[in-house]
Tab-separated table of C-alpha atoms and ligand atoms in Angstrom:
chain	number	residue	atom	x	y	z
W	1	MET	CA	14.246	16.659	4.894
W	2	ALA	CA	12.203	14.265	6.986
W	3	ALA	CA	10.649	11.336	5.215
W	4	LEU	CA	7.131	11.184	3.869
W	5	LYS	CA	5.112	8.587	5.781
W	6	ILE	CA	2.188	6.817	4.084
W	7	ILE	CA	-0.614	4.950	5.901
W	8	VAL	CA	-3.666	3.525	4.117
W	9	VAL	CA	-6.982	3.032	5.944
W	10	SER	CA	-9.621	1.046	4.054
W	11	VAL	CA	-12.967	2.851	4.413
W	12	THR	CA	-16.609	2.182	3.482
W	13	PRO	CA	-18.032	-1.148	2.262
W	14	LEU	CA	-16.458	-0.199	-1.100
W	15	GLN	CA	-12.987	-0.638	0.501
W	16	GLN	CA	-11.621	2.695	-0.569
W	17	ASN	CA	-7.976	3.469	0.242
W	18	CYS	CA	-8.146	6.569	2.433
W	19	THR	CA	-4.496	7.666	2.551
W	20	LEU	CA	-2.747	9.502	5.375
W	21	VAL	CA	0.351	11.324	4.097
W	22	SER	CA	2.548	12.715	6.869
W	23	ASP	CA	5.793	14.501	7.490
W	24	ALA	CA	7.692	12.039	9.693
W	25	GLU	CA	9.265	14.835	11.728
W	26	THR	CA	6.413	17.254	12.478
W	27	ARG	CA	3.668	14.576	12.166
W	28	GLN	CA	1.606	17.028	10.064
W	29	THR	CA	-0.787	14.960	7.987
W	30	ALA	CA	-3.075	15.329	5.000
W	31	ILE	CA	-5.970	12.885	4.791
W	32	ILE	CA	-6.651	12.005	1.159
W	33	ASP	CA	-10.190	10.788	0.347
W	34	PRO	CA	-11.930	10.113	3.662
W	35	GLY	CA	-14.960	8.418	2.093
W	36	GLY	CA	-16.474	7.424	5.427
W	37	ASP	CA	-15.658	5.748	8.738
W	38	ALA	CA	-14.459	9.057	10.254
W	39	ASP	CA	-13.986	7.484	13.691
W	40	ARG	CA	-11.687	4.792	12.288
W	41	ILE	CA	-9.632	7.436	10.473
W	42	ILE	CA	-9.304	9.433	13.698
W	43	ALA	CA	-8.275	6.237	15.537
W	44	ALA	CA	-5.536	5.656	12.919
W	45	LEU	CA	-4.325	9.243	13.320
W	46	ASP	CA	-4.189	8.880	17.098
W	47	ALA	CA	-2.555	5.428	17.019
W	48	ASN	CA	0.278	6.903	14.939
W	49	ALA	CA	0.442	10.231	16.829
W	50	LEU	CA	-0.395	12.142	13.632
W	51	ASP	CA	-1.680	15.705	13.513
W	52	ALA	CA	-4.227	16.217	10.723
W	53	THR	CA	-3.827	19.561	8.988
W	54	ALA	CA	-5.873	19.119	5.798
W	55	ILE	CA	-8.299	16.907	3.885
W	56	TRP	CA	-7.567	16.547	0.163
W	57	LEU	CA	-10.167	15.107	-2.231
W	58	THR	CA	-9.389	13.486	-5.588
W	59	HIS	CA	-12.991	13.449	-6.814
W	60	GLY	CA	-16.611	13.670	-5.768
W	61	HIS	CA	-17.672	10.032	-5.489
W	62	LEU	CA	-19.263	9.018	-2.201
W	63	ASP	CA	-16.609	6.477	-1.226
W	64	HIS	CA	-13.886	9.138	-1.571
W	65	ALA	CA	-15.619	12.276	-0.252
W	66	GLY	CA	-18.611	11.066	1.804
W	67	GLY	CA	-16.851	11.246	5.178
W	68	ALA	CA	-15.023	14.537	4.631
W	69	ALA	CA	-17.598	16.853	6.204
W	70	GLU	CA	-18.017	14.692	9.320
W	71	LEU	CA	-14.261	14.171	9.699
W	72	ALA	CA	-13.477	17.887	9.390
W	73	GLU	CA	-16.189	18.715	11.908
W	74	LYS	CA	-14.923	16.164	14.431
W	75	LEU	CA	-11.266	17.154	14.043
W	76	ASN	CA	-12.099	20.849	14.326
W	77	LYS	CA	-13.934	20.280	17.619
W	78	ARG	CA	-10.777	18.941	19.244
W	79	PRO	CA	-9.037	21.352	21.612
W	80	ASP	CA	-5.862	23.078	20.374
W	81	HIS	CA	-6.434	21.784	16.881
W	82	VAL	CA	-5.310	23.677	13.788
W	83	PRO	CA	-8.435	24.185	11.630
W	84	VAL	CA	-8.605	21.435	9.017
W	85	GLN	CA	-9.700	22.579	5.560
W	86	ILE	CA	-11.251	20.456	2.806
W	87	ILE	CA	-9.254	21.040	-0.378
W	88	GLY	CA	-10.118	19.798	-3.870
W	89	PRO	CA	-11.153	18.362	-6.205
W	90	ASP	CA	-11.527	20.467	-9.363
W	91	ARG	CA	-14.754	22.504	-9.401
W	92	ARG	CA	-16.153	20.332	-12.211
W	93	ASP	CA	-16.986	17.658	-9.581
W	94	ASP	CA	-19.176	20.066	-7.626
W	95	MET	CA	-22.287	18.336	-9.015
W	96	LEU	CA	-21.107	15.083	-7.382
W	97	LEU	CA	-20.061	16.634	-4.060
W	98	LYS	CA	-23.566	18.126	-3.734
W	99	ASN	CA	-25.106	14.730	-4.487
W	100	ILE	CA	-23.270	12.397	-2.074
W	101	VAL	CA	-26.278	11.619	0.121
W	102	LYS	CA	-28.219	10.566	-2.992
W	103	GLN	CA	-25.247	8.542	-4.297
W	104	GLY	CA	-25.199	6.764	-0.922
W	105	GLU	CA	-28.877	5.862	-1.145
W	106	LEU	CA	-28.181	4.006	-4.400
W	107	PHE	CA	-25.602	1.896	-2.559
W	108	GLY	CA	-27.699	1.529	0.604
W	109	LEU	CA	-25.157	3.597	2.563
W	110	ALA	CA	-26.387	6.010	5.212
W	111	GLY	CA	-24.475	8.560	7.273
W	112	LEU	CA	-22.563	10.133	4.379
W	113	ARG	CA	-22.773	13.894	3.851
W	114	ASP	CA	-22.616	16.286	0.933
W	115	VAL	CA	-19.425	18.377	0.859
W	116	THR	CA	-18.594	21.974	0.074
W	117	PRO	CA	-14.785	22.258	-0.138
W	118	ASP	CA	-13.066	25.229	1.458
W	119	ARG	CA	-11.010	25.455	-1.736
W	120	TYR	CA	-11.197	23.845	-5.169
W	121	LEU	CA	-8.035	22.838	-7.007
W	122	GLU	CA	-6.885	23.403	-10.565
W	123	GLU	CA	-4.285	21.822	-12.803
W	124	GLY	CA	-0.815	23.108	-11.966
W	125	GLU	CA	-1.512	24.148	-8.384
W	126	THR	CA	0.392	22.619	-5.490
W	127	VAL	CA	-0.590	21.494	-1.993
W	128	ALA	CA	1.877	20.719	0.785
W	129	ILE	CA	2.394	18.949	4.083
W	130	GLY	CA	5.291	20.690	5.787
W	131	PRO	CA	8.193	20.529	3.299
W	132	HIS	CA	6.483	17.894	1.110
W	133	VAL	CA	5.018	19.510	-2.003
W	134	PHE	CA	2.432	17.724	-4.153
W	135	ASP	CA	1.648	18.804	-7.699
W	136	VAL	CA	-2.043	18.799	-8.596
W	137	LEU	CA	-2.888	17.341	-12.003
W	138	HIS	CA	-6.398	17.386	-13.470
W	139	CYS	CA	-7.097	13.891	-14.877
W	140	PRO	CA	-10.716	13.818	-16.115
W	141	GLY	CA	-12.574	10.806	-17.507
W	142	HIS	CA	-13.702	8.845	-14.430
W	143	THR	CA	-15.255	12.106	-13.258
W	144	PRO	CA	-14.993	15.566	-14.877
W	145	GLY	CA	-13.141	17.152	-11.969
W	146	HIS	CA	-10.823	14.334	-10.859
W	147	VAL	CA	-7.400	15.482	-9.626
W	148	VAL	CA	-4.351	13.468	-8.533
W	149	PHE	CA	-1.564	14.364	-6.109
W	150	ILE	CA	2.061	13.875	-7.198
W	151	ASN	CA	5.110	14.215	-4.931
W	152	LYS	CA	7.986	14.183	-7.412
W	153	ALA	CA	10.719	14.406	-4.772
W	154	ALA	CA	9.441	11.379	-2.820
W	155	ARG	CA	8.479	9.569	-6.075
W	156	PHE	CA	4.983	9.013	-4.660
W	157	ALA	CA	1.476	9.700	-5.947
W	158	GLN	CA	-2.139	9.242	-4.900
W	159	LEU	CA	-4.118	8.625	-8.095
W	160	GLY	CA	-7.681	8.102	-6.813
W	161	ASP	CA	-9.784	6.230	-9.364
W	162	VAL	CA	-7.734	7.142	-12.462
W	163	LEU	CA	-5.235	4.254	-12.671
W	164	PHE	CA	-5.239	0.955	-10.769
W	165	ARG	CA	-2.918	-2.026	-10.712
W	166	GLY	CA	-3.892	-3.752	-13.962
W	167	SER	CA	-6.943	-1.583	-14.595
W	168	VAL	CA	-8.272	1.955	-15.005
W	169	GLY	CA	-11.199	3.872	-13.520
W	170	ARG	CA	-14.664	2.997	-14.726
W	171	THR	CA	-16.289	5.446	-17.123
W	172	ASP	CA	-19.798	3.992	-17.472
W	173	PHE	CA	-21.409	7.037	-15.887
W	174	PRO	CA	-23.421	9.644	-17.837
W	175	TYR	CA	-20.490	12.034	-17.268
W	176	GLY	CA	-17.756	9.414	-17.853
W	177	ASP	CA	-15.308	9.698	-20.760
W	178	HIS	CA	-13.051	6.708	-21.414
W	179	ALA	CA	-11.016	8.428	-24.138
W	180	ALA	CA	-10.337	11.392	-21.850
W	181	LEU	CA	-9.301	9.016	-19.052
W	182	ILE	CA	-6.787	7.149	-21.215
W	183	ASP	CA	-5.500	10.455	-22.588
W	184	SER	CA	-5.028	11.751	-19.011
W	185	ILE	CA	-3.024	8.661	-18.090
W	186	LYS	CA	-0.867	8.650	-21.214
W	187	THR	CA	-0.129	12.364	-21.400
W	188	LYS	CA	0.099	13.255	-17.688
W	189	LEU	CA	0.895	10.152	-15.621
W	190	LEU	CA	3.141	7.926	-17.748
W	191	PRO	CA	5.654	10.765	-18.332
W	192	LEU	CA	6.168	11.067	-14.548
W	193	GLY	CA	8.602	8.146	-14.694
W	194	ASP	CA	8.587	4.380	-14.191
W	195	ASP	CA	9.891	4.574	-10.612
W	196	LEU	CA	6.925	6.605	-9.359
W	197	ARG	CA	4.961	4.425	-6.917
W	198	PHE	CA	1.311	5.114	-6.270
W	199	VAL	CA	-1.627	4.371	-4.019
W	200	CYS	CA	-4.924	4.178	-5.888
W	201	GLY	CA	-8.513	4.366	-4.720
W	202	HIS	CA	-9.062	0.623	-4.554
W	203	GLY	CA	-6.838	-2.443	-4.424
W	204	PRO	CA	-3.058	-2.806	-4.202
W	205	ASN	CA	-0.359	-0.200	-4.884
W	206	SER	CA	1.672	-0.167	-8.066
W	207	THR	CA	4.218	1.858	-10.016
W	208	ILE	CA	3.994	3.756	-13.276
W	209	GLY	CA	6.566	1.366	-14.760
W	210	ALA	CA	4.554	-1.750	-13.893
W	211	GLU	CA	1.412	-0.271	-15.458
W	212	ARG	CA	3.261	0.951	-18.549
W	213	ALA	CA	4.564	-2.607	-19.038
W	214	SER	CA	1.473	-4.681	-18.372
W	215	ASN	CA	-1.752	-2.713	-17.914
W	216	PRO	CA	-4.044	-4.008	-20.705
W	217	PHE	CA	-5.915	-0.695	-20.919
W	218	LEU	CA	-2.754	1.178	-21.904
W	219	LYS	CA	-1.779	-1.003	-24.904
S	301	ZN	ZN1	-14.716	7.114	-8.151
């Protein structure tokens, strides 16, 4: 099986890690969390000769989902392009996806758009890029409908704003739930194994093992 190729593009003034996950052989690519800067994401796809086939969303915050509608529209206008669908997150983040323009106003960010996914995701479903299958886990707490994408075979995950290197997602929103977040991490992510490496929504990569050993929020 061809390797899984990972490219991170930092998007929006909030420096969110938009992640391109590709099959190295066919170049088929899923774009995880295009929060904005659609033209820069397209430039990264073109520079690496990647063929976008889907947009996957971890949750409904503006810096993760605010560029999805524009990106899908631009990609789908290209000639000979396979239609790109917007997939995820869990339906419980619908109230955020419908509120992205207003979220942007609070941060002084214009040009973002509300999103209606082509398909919501649920715990236990899978999504795939070519032969690379990702398990979908529902990890609420940062937002009610947050999902993460786990490729067990490649020992790789994209965890959005659930778990960071040395930190966890903020929960000081009216809909935030710190206890649920920690429970999601301890019951769903830590059991995946210490060698699982992950990209998160902000900041550097890490592994489950490093966070199990030293993340102060998991003591
Ligand atoms: Zn977030």
